[in-house]
Amino acid sequence: PAESIIKPEFQKILNVFYPSYLEVLSDFKEFIAEIRIEGHTSKGWKNKSNNEAYLLNMELSQDRSRSVLSHIIKMVRHKIPKELLSWARKRITANGLSSSNLYIKKGTYYPRRSRRVEFKVRTNAEERIELILAKR
């Protein structure tokens, strides 16, 4: 769908951001379990029930996150050292969250800001804590 196509200006941002992002993360490899690309949507869909809208938004948000993943794998890979790219591929995921995390600030809902893609890192803190406790 058109709503999941990456605009040229965002492609340019990704082309600079992603290699730099991985470079920063590389200092913390041992602590990172997952690099998440999260797609989000606004509430929207006129003439649809809440369930129908949620499911349509789930599909759209997944398409958005997969578009970003596809772009960074196809277009940015030549800017990243092979070993770092290999490490990242084992951890990167594309996730759609539908309209479950709307952009709301001071009680005001912002539909345009709700339509977004975010990068997040999930650490392996639980595993590391278990290792520490096992050594006791």
Short mmCIF file of C-alpha atoms in Angstrom, two decimals:
data_model
loop_
_atom_site.label_atom_id
_atom_site.label_comp_id
_atom_site.label_asym_id
_atom_site.label_seq_id
_atom_site.Cartn_x
_atom_site.Cartn_y
_atom_site.Cartn_z
CA PRO A 1 0.00 0.00 0.00
CA ALA A 2 1.04 3.60 -0.62
CA GLU A 3 1.04 4.25 3.14
CA SER A 4 3.95 1.83 3.60
CA ILE A 5 6.18 3.11 0.79
CA ILE A 6 9.24 4.88 2.16
CA LYS A 7 9.43 8.49 1.01
CA PRO A 8 12.72 9.54 -0.65
CA GLU A 9 13.58 11.97 2.18
CA PHE A 10 13.17 9.18 4.75
CA GLN A 11 15.30 6.85 2.59
CA LYS A 12 18.08 9.43 2.77
CA ILE A 13 17.73 9.61 6.55
CA LEU A 14 17.85 5.80 6.82
CA ASN A 15 20.94 5.67 4.61
CA VAL A 16 22.82 7.81 7.12
CA PHE A 17 21.09 6.73 10.32
CA TYR A 18 21.26 2.94 10.11
CA PRO A 19 25.02 2.50 9.61
CA SER A 20 25.67 5.02 12.40
CA TYR A 21 23.09 3.31 14.64
CA LEU A 22 24.74 -0.09 14.17
CA GLU A 23 28.15 1.43 14.82
CA VAL A 24 26.94 2.78 18.19
CA LEU A 25 25.24 -0.53 19.03
CA SER A 26 28.40 -2.47 18.18
CA ASP A 27 29.94 -1.28 21.46
CA PHE A 28 27.15 -3.11 23.32
CA LYS A 29 26.80 -6.31 21.24
CA GLU A 30 27.00 -8.64 24.21
CA PHE A 31 24.00 -6.93 25.86
CA ILE A 32 21.66 -6.82 22.85
CA ALA A 33 19.10 -9.55 22.20
CA GLU A 34 17.03 -7.82 19.50
CA ILE A 35 16.99 -4.76 17.27
CA ARG A 36 13.34 -3.98 16.57
CA ILE A 37 11.87 -1.97 13.75
CA GLU A 38 8.37 -1.10 14.94
CA GLY A 39 5.64 0.12 12.61
CA HIS A 40 2.78 2.18 14.06
CA THR A 41 -0.46 3.63 12.73
CA SER A 42 -3.13 6.12 13.68
CA LYS A 43 -6.63 5.01 14.74
CA GLY A 44 -8.17 5.74 11.32
CA TRP A 45 -10.51 3.70 8.99
CA LYS A 46 -13.88 5.25 8.50
CA ASN A 47 -16.84 2.88 8.27
CA LYS A 48 -14.93 0.04 9.96
CA SER A 49 -15.54 -1.59 13.31
CA ASN A 50 -12.83 -1.28 15.97
CA ASN A 51 -11.72 -4.87 15.29
CA GLU A 52 -11.63 -4.38 11.52
CA ALA A 53 -9.68 -1.12 11.90
CA TYR A 54 -7.22 -2.76 14.30
CA LEU A 55 -6.58 -5.65 11.89
CA LEU A 56 -6.20 -3.36 8.87
CA ASN A 57 -3.79 -1.19 10.88
CA MET A 58 -1.87 -4.30 11.95
CA GLU A 59 -1.30 -5.18 8.31
CA LEU A 60 -0.30 -1.60 7.49
CA SER A 61 2.08 -1.31 10.44
CA GLN A 62 3.73 -4.61 9.51
CA ASP A 63 4.09 -3.43 5.92
CA ARG A 64 5.73 -0.22 7.16
CA SER A 65 8.26 -2.02 9.34
CA ARG A 66 9.05 -4.55 6.57
CA SER A 67 9.56 -1.72 4.05
CA VAL A 68 12.15 -0.16 6.34
CA LEU A 69 13.83 -3.51 6.93
CA SER A 70 13.91 -4.23 3.21
CA HIS A 71 15.41 -0.82 2.48
CA ILE A 72 18.19 -1.07 5.02
CA ILE A 73 19.09 -4.61 3.96
CA LYS A 74 19.08 -3.85 0.22
CA MET A 75 20.32 -0.27 0.08
CA VAL A 76 22.52 0.33 3.10
CA ARG A 77 24.40 -2.99 3.38
CA HIS A 78 27.42 -1.75 1.41
CA LYS A 79 28.03 0.95 4.06
CA ILE A 80 28.31 -1.53 6.95
CA PRO A 81 31.24 -3.88 7.72
CA LYS A 82 30.30 -7.51 6.92
CA GLU A 83 30.80 -8.81 10.46
CA LEU A 84 28.58 -6.07 11.91
CA LEU A 85 25.94 -6.68 9.25
CA SER A 86 25.98 -10.41 10.02
CA TRP A 87 25.59 -9.74 13.75
CA ALA A 88 22.69 -7.32 13.11
CA ARG A 89 20.84 -9.70 10.76
CA LYS A 90 20.67 -12.29 13.52
CA ARG A 91 18.93 -9.78 15.80
CA ILE A 92 16.86 -7.45 13.65
CA THR A 93 13.08 -7.90 13.45
CA ALA A 94 10.25 -6.02 11.78
CA ASN A 95 7.15 -5.71 13.96
CA GLY A 96 3.77 -4.15 13.36
CA LEU A 97 1.95 -2.77 16.39
CA SER A 98 -1.18 -1.44 14.67
CA SER A 99 -2.72 1.47 16.57
CA SER A 100 -1.79 0.10 19.99
CA ASN A 101 0.77 2.81 20.74
CA LEU A 102 -0.75 6.08 19.56
CA TYR A 103 1.16 9.33 19.87
CA ILE A 104 -0.53 11.23 22.69
CA LYS A 105 1.04 14.19 24.45
CA LYS A 106 -0.58 15.99 27.36
CA GLY A 107 -3.85 14.24 26.58
CA THR A 108 -3.91 15.29 22.91
CA TYR A 109 -3.92 12.61 20.20
CA TYR A 110 -1.78 13.33 17.14
CA PRO A 111 -2.80 11.12 14.17
CA ARG A 112 0.10 12.14 11.89
CA ARG A 113 2.70 11.51 14.58
CA SER A 114 1.07 8.16 15.34
CA ARG A 115 1.96 7.02 11.80
CA ARG A 116 5.60 6.23 12.31
CA VAL A 117 8.42 3.70 12.39
CA GLU A 118 10.71 3.43 15.40
CA PHE A 119 13.94 1.57 16.09
CA LYS A 120 14.22 -0.02 19.53
CA VAL A 121 16.70 -2.27 21.27
CA ARG A 122 15.78 -5.15 23.56
CA THR A 123 18.56 -6.17 25.89
CA ASN A 124 19.39 -9.60 27.22
CA ALA A 125 19.29 -8.34 30.82
CA GLU A 126 17.21 -11.31 32.06
CA GLU A 127 19.75 -13.81 30.72
CA ARG A 128 22.64 -11.88 32.24
CA ILE A 129 20.87 -11.71 35.62
CA GLU A 130 20.26 -15.47 35.50
CA LEU A 131 23.96 -16.05 34.84
CA ILE A 132 24.91 -13.87 37.77
CA LEU A 133 22.45 -15.66 40.07
CA ALA A 134 23.64 -19.06 38.88
CA LYS A 135 27.19 -18.20 39.96
CA ARG A 136 26.09 -17.67 43.57
#
